[in-house]
mmCIF file of C-alpha atoms and ligand atoms in Angstrom:
data_model
loop_
_atom_site.group_PDB
_atom_site.id
_atom_site.type_symbol
_atom_site.label_atom_id
_atom_site.label_comp_id
_atom_site.label_asym_id
_atom_site.label_seq_id
_atom_site.Cartn_x
_atom_site.Cartn_y
_atom_site.Cartn_z
ATOM 1 C CA MET A 441 -21.554 20.569 5.097
ATOM 2 C CA PRO A 442 -18.020 18.975 4.497
ATOM 3 C CA SER A 443 -17.798 15.634 2.582
ATOM 4 C CA LYS A 444 -17.535 12.613 4.532
ATOM 5 C CA ALA A 445 -14.712 9.896 4.011
ATOM 6 C CA LEU A 446 -14.552 6.674 5.657
ATOM 7 C CA ILE A 447 -10.984 4.950 5.370
ATOM 8 C CA THR A 448 -10.408 1.216 6.272
ATOM 9 C CA GLY A 449 -6.784 0.581 6.781
ATOM 10 C CA ILE A 450 -6.307 4.162 7.962
ATOM 11 C CA ALA A 451 -3.468 3.242 10.590
ATOM 12 C CA GLY A 452 -1.210 2.247 7.813
ATOM 13 C CA GLN A 453 0.864 3.927 5.230
ATOM 14 C CA ASP A 454 -1.503 4.861 2.904
ATOM 15 C CA GLY A 455 -4.308 5.572 5.311
ATOM 16 C CA SER A 456 -2.011 8.121 6.894
ATOM 17 C CA TYR A 457 -1.417 10.057 3.822
ATOM 18 C CA LEU A 458 -4.660 9.745 2.538
ATOM 19 C CA SER A 459 -6.103 10.900 5.834
ATOM 20 C CA GLU A 460 -3.497 14.135 6.051
ATOM 21 C CA LEU A 461 -4.654 14.756 2.369
ATOM 22 C CA LEU A 462 -8.699 14.525 2.768
ATOM 23 C CA LEU A 463 -8.365 16.724 6.132
ATOM 24 C CA ASP A 464 -6.405 19.447 4.353
ATOM 25 C CA LYS A 465 -9.218 19.188 1.677
ATOM 26 C CA GLY A 466 -11.811 19.853 4.213
ATOM 27 C CA TYR A 467 -13.458 16.373 4.636
ATOM 28 C CA GLU A 468 -14.661 14.898 7.718
ATOM 29 C CA VAL A 469 -12.638 11.724 7.979
ATOM 30 C CA HIS A 470 -13.725 8.632 9.578
ATOM 31 C CA GLY A 471 -11.434 5.336 9.810
ATOM 32 C CA ILE A 472 -12.175 1.907 10.743
ATOM 33 C CA VAL A 473 -9.510 0.192 13.133
ATOM 34 C CA ARG A 474 -9.518 -2.955 15.401
ATOM 35 C CA ARG A 475 -10.472 -2.697 18.803
ATOM 36 C CA VAL A 476 -6.774 -3.731 19.850
ATOM 37 C CA ASP A 477 -5.460 -0.785 17.829
ATOM 38 C CA LEU A 478 -7.411 1.532 19.920
ATOM 39 C CA GLU A 479 -6.415 -0.228 23.290
ATOM 40 C CA ASP A 480 -2.718 0.127 22.479
ATOM 41 C CA PRO A 481 -2.378 3.920 20.077
ATOM 42 C CA ASP A 482 1.195 4.250 20.870
ATOM 43 C CA HIS A 483 1.939 1.180 18.793
ATOM 44 C CA ARG A 484 -0.620 0.644 16.566
ATOM 45 C CA LEU A 485 -1.699 4.006 15.470
ATOM 46 C CA GLY A 486 1.509 5.661 15.595
ATOM 47 C CA ARG A 487 1.383 7.166 12.194
ATOM 48 C CA LEU A 488 -1.768 8.815 12.640
ATOM 49 C CA LYS A 489 -0.343 10.531 15.941
ATOM 50 C CA PRO A 490 0.187 14.008 14.836
ATOM 51 C CA ILE A 491 -3.564 14.316 13.208
ATOM 52 C CA GLN A 492 -5.519 11.734 15.403
ATOM 53 C CA ASP A 493 -7.455 14.437 17.210
ATOM 54 C CA ARG A 494 -8.898 15.434 13.759
ATOM 55 C CA LEU A 495 -9.793 11.976 12.816
ATOM 56 C CA THR A 496 -12.989 10.015 14.341
ATOM 57 C CA LEU A 497 -11.941 6.334 14.724
ATOM 58 C CA HIS A 498 -14.589 3.287 14.637
ATOM 59 C CA SER A 499 -13.917 -0.244 16.103
ATOM 60 C CA ALA A 500 -15.301 -2.479 13.897
ATOM 61 C CA SER A 501 -13.525 -5.699 12.119
ATOM 62 C CA LEU A 502 -13.432 -6.851 8.257
ATOM 63 C CA GLU A 503 -14.144 -10.249 9.342
ATOM 64 C CA ASN A 504 -17.183 -9.322 10.947
ATOM 65 C CA TYR A 505 -20.130 -8.191 8.626
ATOM 66 C CA PRO A 506 -22.799 -6.557 11.142
ATOM 67 C CA SER A 507 -19.700 -4.441 12.731
ATOM 68 C CA ILE A 508 -18.946 -3.059 9.285
ATOM 69 C CA VAL A 509 -22.813 -2.281 8.302
ATOM 70 C CA ARG A 510 -23.122 -0.665 11.497
ATOM 71 C CA VAL A 511 -20.476 1.730 10.760
ATOM 72 C CA VAL A 512 -21.286 2.326 7.421
ATOM 73 C CA ALA A 513 -25.135 3.064 8.504
ATOM 74 C CA GLU A 514 -24.013 5.573 11.118
ATOM 75 C CA ILE A 515 -21.323 7.773 9.201
ATOM 76 C CA GLN A 516 -23.099 7.936 5.990
ATOM 77 C CA PRO A 517 -19.967 8.240 4.159
ATOM 78 C CA ASP A 518 -19.850 10.587 0.945
ATOM 79 C CA GLU A 519 -16.510 8.553 -0.088
ATOM 80 C CA CYS A 520 -15.109 5.078 0.922
ATOM 81 C CA TYR A 521 -11.244 3.877 0.470
ATOM 82 C CA HIS A 522 -11.088 0.342 1.230
ATOM 83 C CA LEU A 523 -7.351 0.208 1.965
ATOM 84 C CA ALA A 524 -7.508 -2.472 4.661
ATOM 85 C CA ALA A 525 -5.675 -6.142 3.701
ATOM 86 C CA GLN A 526 -3.254 -8.390 4.805
ATOM 87 C CA SER A 527 -0.933 -6.745 2.077
ATOM 88 C CA PHE A 528 2.603 -8.449 2.763
ATOM 89 C CA VAL A 529 2.838 -10.961 -0.023
ATOM 90 C CA ASN A 530 5.501 -13.478 2.091
ATOM 91 C CA TYR A 531 2.919 -13.952 4.629
ATOM 92 C CA SER A 532 0.472 -15.044 2.298
ATOM 93 C CA PHE A 533 2.266 -17.917 1.481
ATOM 94 C CA ASP A 534 2.436 -18.975 4.887
ATOM 95 C CA ASP A 535 -1.264 -18.021 5.899
ATOM 96 C CA GLU A 536 -2.995 -18.540 2.693
ATOM 97 C CA PHE A 537 -6.467 -19.483 4.168
ATOM 98 C CA SER A 538 -6.520 -16.489 6.353
ATOM 99 C CA THR A 539 -5.061 -13.934 3.597
ATOM 100 C CA ILE A 540 -7.620 -15.105 1.062
ATOM 101 C CA ASN A 541 -10.558 -15.251 3.667
ATOM 102 C CA THR A 542 -9.748 -11.643 5.139
ATOM 103 C CA ASN A 543 -8.922 -9.782 2.197
ATOM 104 C CA ILE A 544 -11.987 -11.346 -0.245
ATOM 105 C CA ASN A 545 -14.633 -11.012 2.547
ATOM 106 C CA GLY A 546 -13.552 -7.766 3.695
ATOM 107 C CA THR A 547 -13.883 -6.672 0.524
ATOM 108 C CA HIS A 548 -17.283 -7.957 -0.182
ATOM 109 C CA TYR A 549 -18.268 -6.911 3.224
ATOM 110 C CA MET A 550 -17.504 -3.142 2.239
ATOM 111 C CA LEU A 551 -19.224 -3.311 -0.812
ATOM 112 C CA SER A 552 -22.186 -5.010 0.267
ATOM 113 C CA ALA A 553 -22.397 -2.565 3.374
ATOM 114 C CA VAL A 554 -22.092 0.269 1.001
ATOM 115 C CA LYS A 555 -24.503 -1.096 -1.399
ATOM 116 C CA GLU A 556 -27.094 -1.648 1.528
ATOM 117 C CA LYS A 557 -26.655 1.288 3.894
ATOM 118 C CA ALA A 558 -24.936 4.194 1.531
ATOM 119 C CA PRO A 559 -25.696 3.598 -1.927
ATOM 120 C CA ARG A 560 -24.696 6.894 -3.034
ATOM 121 C CA CYS A 561 -21.135 6.299 -1.624
ATOM 122 C CA ARG A 562 -18.379 6.273 -3.944
ATOM 123 C CA PHE A 563 -16.062 3.390 -3.534
ATOM 124 C CA TYR A 564 -11.943 3.059 -3.944
ATOM 125 C CA PHE A 565 -10.623 -0.573 -3.885
ATOM 126 C CA ALA A 566 -7.174 -1.183 -3.344
ATOM 127 C CA ALA A 567 -6.144 -3.343 -6.116
ATOM 128 C CA SER A 568 -2.385 -3.939 -6.919
ATOM 129 C CA SER A 569 0.464 -4.836 -9.525
ATOM 130 C CA GLU A 570 0.582 -8.091 -7.652
ATOM 131 C CA MET A 571 -2.303 -9.054 -9.758
ATOM 132 C CA PHE A 572 -0.261 -8.950 -12.700
ATOM 133 C CA GLY A 573 2.375 -11.496 -11.117
ATOM 134 C CA LEU A 574 3.612 -13.499 -13.929
ATOM 135 C CA VAL A 575 3.494 -10.547 -16.547
ATOM 136 C CA GLN A 576 1.710 -11.099 -19.800
ATOM 137 C CA GLU A 577 3.231 -7.815 -21.325
ATOM 138 C CA THR A 578 5.474 -4.997 -20.372
ATOM 139 C CA PRO A 579 4.830 -2.365 -19.273
ATOM 140 C CA GLN A 580 1.500 -3.563 -17.652
ATOM 141 C CA LYS A 581 -1.616 -1.328 -18.192
ATOM 142 C CA GLU A 582 -5.332 -1.464 -17.378
ATOM 143 C CA THR A 583 -6.087 -3.830 -20.043
ATOM 144 C CA THR A 584 -3.254 -6.482 -19.294
ATOM 145 C CA SER A 585 -4.191 -9.638 -18.185
ATOM 146 C CA PHE A 586 -3.726 -11.108 -14.565
ATOM 147 C CA HIS A 587 -1.833 -13.826 -13.659
ATOM 148 C CA PRO A 588 -1.318 -13.816 -9.815
ATOM 149 C CA ARG A 589 1.461 -15.814 -8.049
ATOM 150 C CA SER A 590 0.324 -15.576 -4.729
ATOM 151 C CA PRO A 591 -2.671 -16.011 -2.287
ATOM 152 C CA TYR A 592 -2.676 -12.356 -1.731
ATOM 153 C CA GLY A 593 -2.365 -11.543 -5.563
ATOM 154 C CA ILE A 594 -5.438 -13.980 -5.981
ATOM 155 C CA SER A 595 -7.416 -12.237 -3.086
ATOM 156 C CA LYS A 596 -6.774 -8.574 -4.677
ATOM 157 C CA VAL A 597 -7.809 -10.107 -8.362
ATOM 158 C CA ALA A 598 -10.912 -11.347 -6.373
ATOM 159 C CA GLY A 599 -11.419 -7.934 -4.922
ATOM 160 C CA PHE A 600 -11.151 -6.491 -8.405
ATOM 161 C CA HIS A 601 -13.656 -8.682 -9.995
ATOM 162 C CA LEU A 602 -16.129 -7.988 -6.742
ATOM 163 C CA THR A 603 -15.627 -4.031 -7.269
ATOM 164 C CA GLN A 604 -16.389 -4.372 -10.827
ATOM 165 C CA ASN A 605 -19.392 -6.599 -10.386
ATOM 166 C CA TYR A 606 -20.657 -4.403 -7.661
ATOM 167 C CA ARG A 607 -20.357 -1.309 -10.451
ATOM 168 C CA GLU A 608 -21.967 -3.340 -12.877
ATOM 169 C CA SER A 609 -25.000 -5.159 -11.117
ATOM 170 C CA TYR A 610 -25.646 -2.390 -8.467
ATOM 171 C CA LYS A 611 -24.553 0.897 -10.386
ATOM 172 C CA LEU A 612 -22.573 1.526 -7.264
ATOM 173 C CA PHE A 613 -19.800 4.045 -8.237
ATOM 174 C CA ALA A 614 -17.053 1.460 -7.284
ATOM 175 C CA LEU A 615 -13.642 1.393 -8.941
ATOM 176 C CA SER A 616 -10.353 -0.150 -8.439
ATOM 177 C CA GLY A 617 -6.985 1.637 -8.236
ATOM 178 C CA ILE A 618 -4.248 -0.668 -9.619
ATOM 179 C CA LEU A 619 -1.346 0.866 -7.689
ATOM 180 C CA PHE A 620 2.292 -0.514 -8.154
ATOM 181 C CA ASN A 621 4.830 -0.583 -5.318
ATOM 182 C CA HIS A 622 4.648 2.579 -3.226
ATOM 183 C CA GLU A 623 7.018 3.785 -0.395
ATOM 184 C CA SER A 624 7.931 6.267 2.392
ATOM 185 C CA PRO A 625 9.516 6.539 5.537
ATOM 186 C CA ARG A 626 5.976 5.307 6.899
ATOM 187 C CA ARG A 627 6.603 1.752 4.924
ATOM 188 C CA GLY A 628 6.411 -1.176 7.480
ATOM 189 C CA TYR A 629 9.649 -2.990 7.831
ATOM 190 C CA GLU A 630 8.660 -6.161 6.551
ATOM 191 C CA PHE A 631 8.569 -4.782 2.935
ATOM 192 C CA VAL A 632 12.122 -4.795 1.241
ATOM 193 C CA THR A 633 12.621 -1.050 0.638
ATOM 194 C CA ARG A 634 12.235 0.013 4.375
ATOM 195 C CA LYS A 635 13.917 -3.501 5.560
ATOM 196 C CA ILE A 636 17.031 -2.033 3.547
ATOM 197 C CA THR A 637 16.966 1.712 4.102
ATOM 198 C CA ASN A 638 16.174 0.879 8.299
ATOM 199 C CA ALA A 639 19.372 -1.663 7.755
ATOM 200 C CA VAL A 640 21.596 0.976 6.346
ATOM 201 C CA ALA A 641 20.908 3.515 8.844
ATOM 202 C CA GLN A 642 21.463 1.010 11.836
ATOM 203 C CA ILE A 643 24.748 -0.349 10.074
ATOM 204 C CA LYS A 644 25.913 3.291 9.629
ATOM 205 C CA LEU A 645 25.226 3.834 13.020
ATOM 206 C CA GLY A 646 27.046 0.771 14.466
ATOM 207 C CA MET A 647 23.500 -0.899 15.503
ATOM 208 C CA ALA A 648 23.495 -3.501 13.014
ATOM 209 C CA LYS A 649 26.282 -5.465 11.045
ATOM 210 C CA GLU A 650 24.709 -7.123 8.195
ATOM 211 C CA LEU A 651 21.319 -7.098 6.206
ATOM 212 C CA ARG A 652 19.897 -10.493 5.260
ATOM 213 C CA LEU A 653 18.270 -10.433 1.935
ATOM 214 C CA GLY A 654 16.042 -12.779 -0.499
ATOM 215 C CA ASN A 655 16.148 -12.347 -4.406
ATOM 216 C CA LEU A 656 18.132 -9.385 -5.498
ATOM 217 C CA GLU A 657 17.341 -9.683 -9.237
ATOM 218 C CA ALA A 658 13.736 -8.700 -8.820
ATOM 219 C CA LYS A 659 12.469 -5.641 -10.186
ATOM 220 C CA ARG A 660 9.900 -3.450 -9.108
ATOM 221 C CA ASP A 661 8.338 0.008 -10.086
ATOM 222 C CA TRP A 662 8.882 1.718 -6.711
ATOM 223 C CA GLY A 663 6.860 5.164 -6.333
ATOM 224 C CA PHE A 664 6.502 7.574 -3.338
ATOM 225 C CA ALA A 665 3.271 6.783 -1.476
ATOM 226 C CA GLY A 666 2.158 10.444 -0.964
ATOM 227 C CA ASP A 667 2.036 10.749 -4.566
ATOM 228 C CA TYR A 668 -0.333 7.771 -4.582
ATOM 229 C CA VAL A 669 -2.708 8.749 -2.368
ATOM 230 C CA LYS A 670 -3.576 11.632 -4.352
ATOM 231 C CA ALA A 671 -4.432 9.733 -7.148
ATOM 232 C CA MET A 672 -6.945 7.726 -4.960
ATOM 233 C CA TRP A 673 -8.718 10.633 -4.394
ATOM 234 C CA LEU A 674 -8.868 12.109 -8.012
ATOM 235 C CA MET A 675 -10.408 8.613 -9.393
ATOM 236 C CA LEU A 676 -13.187 9.381 -6.863
ATOM 237 C CA GLN A 677 -13.664 12.700 -8.527
ATOM 238 C CA GLN A 678 -14.476 11.720 -11.901
ATOM 239 C CA ASP A 679 -17.680 11.707 -13.686
ATOM 240 C CA VAL A 680 -17.525 8.123 -14.477
ATOM 241 C CA PRO A 681 -15.890 5.261 -12.309
ATOM 242 C CA GLN A 682 -13.023 3.289 -13.818
ATOM 243 C CA ASP A 683 -10.279 1.738 -12.891
ATOM 244 C CA TYR A 684 -6.571 2.990 -13.414
ATOM 245 C CA VAL A 685 -3.089 1.812 -13.231
ATOM 246 C CA ILE A 686 -0.907 4.053 -10.957
ATOM 247 C CA ALA A 687 2.909 3.925 -11.537
ATOM 248 C CA THR A 688 5.992 5.523 -12.434
ATOM 249 C CA ASN A 689 6.809 3.542 -15.536
ATOM 250 C CA GLU A 690 10.238 2.845 -14.506
ATOM 251 C CA HIS A 691 11.509 -0.063 -12.862
ATOM 252 C CA HIS A 692 14.617 -0.916 -10.888
ATOM 253 C CA SER A 693 16.046 -4.166 -9.111
ATOM 254 C CA VAL A 694 16.427 -4.964 -5.402
ATOM 255 C CA LYS A 695 20.167 -4.587 -6.326
ATOM 256 C CA GLN A 696 19.727 -1.120 -7.540
ATOM 257 C CA PHE A 697 18.020 -0.012 -4.730
ATOM 258 C CA LEU A 698 20.857 -1.168 -2.428
ATOM 259 C CA GLU A 699 23.568 0.395 -4.370
ATOM 260 C CA LEU A 700 21.780 3.998 -3.952
ATOM 261 C CA ALA A 701 20.727 3.344 -0.381
ATOM 262 C CA PHE A 702 24.276 2.078 0.920
ATOM 263 C CA GLY A 703 25.936 4.445 -1.383
ATOM 264 C CA HIS A 704 24.086 7.343 0.137
ATOM 265 C CA VAL A 705 26.038 6.858 3.237
ATOM 266 C CA ASN A 706 29.205 6.026 1.894
ATOM 267 C CA LEU A 707 29.092 2.517 1.882
ATOM 268 C CA ASP A 708 29.257 -0.597 -0.339
ATOM 269 C CA TRP A 709 26.247 -2.973 -0.028
ATOM 270 C CA ARG A 710 28.451 -6.209 -0.997
ATOM 271 C CA ASP A 711 30.215 -5.409 2.307
ATOM 272 C CA TYR A 712 27.055 -6.070 4.390
ATOM 273 C CA VAL A 713 24.390 -8.156 2.533
ATOM 274 C CA LEU A 714 23.834 -11.708 2.708
ATOM 275 C CA VAL A 715 21.709 -13.696 0.509
ATOM 276 C CA ASP A 716 19.403 -15.777 2.682
ATOM 277 C CA LYS A 717 17.191 -18.699 0.912
ATOM 278 C CA LYS A 718 14.668 -17.954 3.774
ATOM 279 C CA PHE A 719 13.520 -14.775 1.928
ATOM 280 C CA TYR A 720 12.929 -16.162 -1.539
ATOM 281 C CA ARG A 721 9.411 -16.651 -2.321
ATOM 282 C CA SER A 722 7.382 -19.905 -3.447
ATOM 283 C CA ALA A 723 6.516 -18.255 -6.545
ATOM 284 C CA GLU A 724 8.005 -14.880 -7.267
ATOM 285 C CA VAL A 725 6.846 -11.842 -9.422
ATOM 286 C CA GLU A 726 10.116 -11.168 -11.216
ATOM 287 C CA SER A 727 9.464 -8.061 -12.652
ATOM 288 C CA LEU A 728 6.703 -5.057 -12.505
ATOM 289 C CA ARG A 729 6.472 -1.801 -14.494
ATOM 290 C CA GLY A 730 3.230 0.190 -15.059
ATOM 291 C CA ASP A 731 2.048 2.409 -17.917
ATOM 292 C CA TYR A 732 0.210 5.196 -16.165
ATOM 293 C CA SER A 733 -0.638 7.034 -19.290
ATOM 294 C CA LYS A 734 -4.229 6.687 -18.869
ATOM 295 C CA ALA A 735 -4.256 8.283 -15.271
ATOM 296 C CA LYS A 736 -1.940 10.832 -16.919
ATOM 297 C CA LYS A 737 -4.490 11.710 -19.536
ATOM 298 C CA GLU A 738 -7.836 11.503 -17.767
ATOM 299 C CA LEU A 739 -6.704 12.507 -14.037
ATOM 300 C CA GLY A 740 -4.019 14.663 -14.474
ATOM 301 C CA TRP A 741 -1.934 12.353 -12.420
ATOM 302 C CA SER A 742 1.888 12.304 -12.642
ATOM 303 C CA PRO A 743 4.355 11.024 -9.920
ATOM 304 C CA THR A 744 6.622 13.528 -8.773
ATOM 305 C CA VAL A 745 9.241 11.784 -6.836
ATOM 306 C CA LYS A 746 11.958 9.899 -8.755
ATOM 307 C CA PHE A 747 13.308 6.838 -7.384
ATOM 308 C CA ALA A 748 16.850 8.275 -6.411
ATOM 309 C CA GLU A 749 14.784 10.805 -4.305
ATOM 310 C CA LEU A 750 12.710 8.106 -2.792
ATOM 311 C CA VAL A 751 15.588 5.933 -1.734
ATOM 312 C CA LYS A 752 17.431 8.983 -0.160
ATOM 313 C CA MET A 753 14.165 10.389 1.680
ATOM 314 C CA MET A 754 13.911 6.878 3.232
ATOM 315 C CA VAL A 755 17.629 6.866 4.330
ATOM 316 C CA ASP A 756 17.585 9.808 5.739
ATOM 317 C CA ALA A 757 14.244 9.278 7.477
ATOM 318 C CA ASP A 758 15.509 5.909 9.132
ATOM 319 C CA LEU A 759 19.108 7.643 9.864
ATOM 320 C CA GLU A 760 17.160 10.229 11.922
ATOM 321 C CA LEU A 761 14.940 7.695 13.514
ATOM 322 C CA ASN A 762 17.733 5.528 14.678
ATOM 323 C CA GLN A 763 19.502 8.407 16.148
ATOM 324 C CA LYS A 764 16.820 9.193 18.305
ATOM 325 C CA ILE A 765 16.501 5.283 19.591
ATOM 326 C CA LEU A 766 20.435 5.679 20.256
ATOM 327 C CA SER A 767 20.341 8.905 22.061
ATOM 328 C CA THR A 768 17.205 7.661 24.337
ATOM 329 C CA LYS A 769 19.185 4.522 25.048
ATOM 330 C CA SER A 770 22.467 6.568 25.967
ATOM 331 C CA VAL A 771 20.393 8.898 28.503
HETATM 332 N N1 GDD B 1612 9.934 -8.297 1.801
HETATM 333 C C1 GDD B 1612 11.055 -8.534 1.342
HETATM 334 N N2 GDD B 1612 12.210 -9.138 2.114
HETATM 335 N N3 GDD B 1612 11.190 -8.741 0.061
HETATM 336 C C2 GDD B 1612 12.284 -9.239 -0.315
HETATM 337 C C3 GDD B 1612 13.704 -9.405 0.241
HETATM 338 C C4 GDD B 1612 13.608 -9.448 1.759
HETATM 339 O O1 GDD B 1612 13.955 -9.578 2.461
HETATM 340 N N4 GDD B 1612 14.458 -9.640 -0.407
HETATM 341 C C5 GDD B 1612 14.075 -9.580 -1.765
HETATM 342 N N5 GDD B 1612 13.145 -9.193 -1.750
HETATM 343 C C6 GDD B 1612 12.085 -9.082 -3.059
HETATM 344 C C7 GDD B 1612 10.570 -9.861 -3.127
HETATM 345 O O2 GDD B 1612 10.882 -11.429 -3.275
HETATM 346 C C8 GDD B 1612 10.007 -9.184 -4.307
HETATM 347 O O3 GDD B 1612 10.347 -9.610 -5.390
HETATM 348 C C9 GDD B 1612 10.497 -7.539 -3.651
HETATM 349 O O4 GDD B 1612 11.729 -7.508 -2.801
HETATM 350 C C10 GDD B 1612 9.423 -6.790 -3.344
HETATM 351 O O5 GDD B 1612 9.124 -7.287 -1.988
HETATM 352 P P1 GDD B 1612 7.826 -6.378 -1.060
HETATM 353 O O6 GDD B 1612 8.869 -5.151 -0.577
HETATM 354 O O7 GDD B 1612 7.653 -7.300 0.160
HETATM 355 O O8 GDD B 1612 7.082 -5.890 -1.633
HETATM 356 P P2 GDD B 1612 6.232 -6.536 -2.990
HETATM 357 O O9 GDD B 1612 6.461 -6.154 -4.559
HETATM 358 O O10 GDD B 1612 5.961 -8.409 -2.590
HETATM 359 O O11 GDD B 1612 4.381 -6.167 -2.671
HETATM 360 C C11 GDD B 1612 4.188 -4.762 -2.261
HETATM 361 O O12 GDD B 1612 3.380 -4.009 -3.476
HETATM 362 C C12 GDD B 1612 2.208 -4.729 -4.349
HETATM 363 C C13 GDD B 1612 2.321 -3.734 -5.201
HETATM 364 O O13 GDD B 1612 2.917 -4.698 -6.290
HETATM 365 C C14 GDD B 1612 3.130 -4.806 -1.247
HETATM 366 O O14 GDD B 1612 3.071 -3.447 -1.003
HETATM 367 C C15 GDD B 1612 1.730 -5.369 -1.745
HETATM 368 O O15 GDD B 1612 0.900 -5.242 -0.603
HETATM 369 C C16 GDD B 1612 1.499 -4.335 -2.830
HETATM 370 O O16 GDD B 1612 0.368 -4.937 -3.345
#
């Protein structure tokens, strides 16, 4: 019998890469999606299109405990990857109640459903480097204390502690991956990397004239999402559940990202980028850099895609995508 995996947030960047990885490994892959996603698959499930006929999608809501319990009881998963969340930090300032309610309750519901209906299931929680916020040391590692700077960060700290508590209280095989920023051509357009690479492509192709951004000095530890989902899987294959930092241990500023992305198409970013206070955050996380040495030692995991390669991969993919959009418009 193949192992069964259940993924929440399966339609997102990480969910799509993780599904592909697990299908390649022979898993039976199930995903939780919202009813509206199934009603509009072209828009909402676009990332899953190439593999959709190999997945089983279940309609449920992370705001509705009985619907989660029903899916977990029916599938009896061996592994559960809880990736779903309101994950855009900036929205969390505008809509703090909904971010906190959905993210914390959603994680609590998933943990409780697994404990009640599939207690042998191994549980992965998508924690985040945003938990370090106002960093207490650099680089950040598993033992670094948290100081979240946004409702999103607070919700992830709560999810981390809930996961730890279910591990300690109920002996669930439950752990958290503390993932630093991870990007790809499948990244949502609201995140700074994709916002930049899409704008670079559109400016190069004459479809846009400028790009408005917030804080250009912020530094992030940016890796490739395809590498990071491998780490999620590796964590659940260990004998003992433990939390791991997944990062590259390199950081770069938004400005450095701009230089490389515009430079890749022979443009100077200074000619196109405008700083707009609208995109500044109420409380900024200035700089993140993660020490992944525990993951390297215990999981045998290391990132394979370097920063410059990641930027080029994303710009090239957006050039191709926008070229297609242009050509369908001109038909
Ligand atoms: N999104 C965005 N848009 N960010 C901007 C902009 C802009 O116009 N201008 C500057 N930035 C800066 C932000 O202020 C932030 O410091 C940095 O770019 C990165 O922002 P995001 O790409 O939105 O990512 P994030 O670091 O806030 O959060 C991402 O990474 C976390 C892991 O640390 C998200 O994927 C989270 O869900 C994830 O947990």
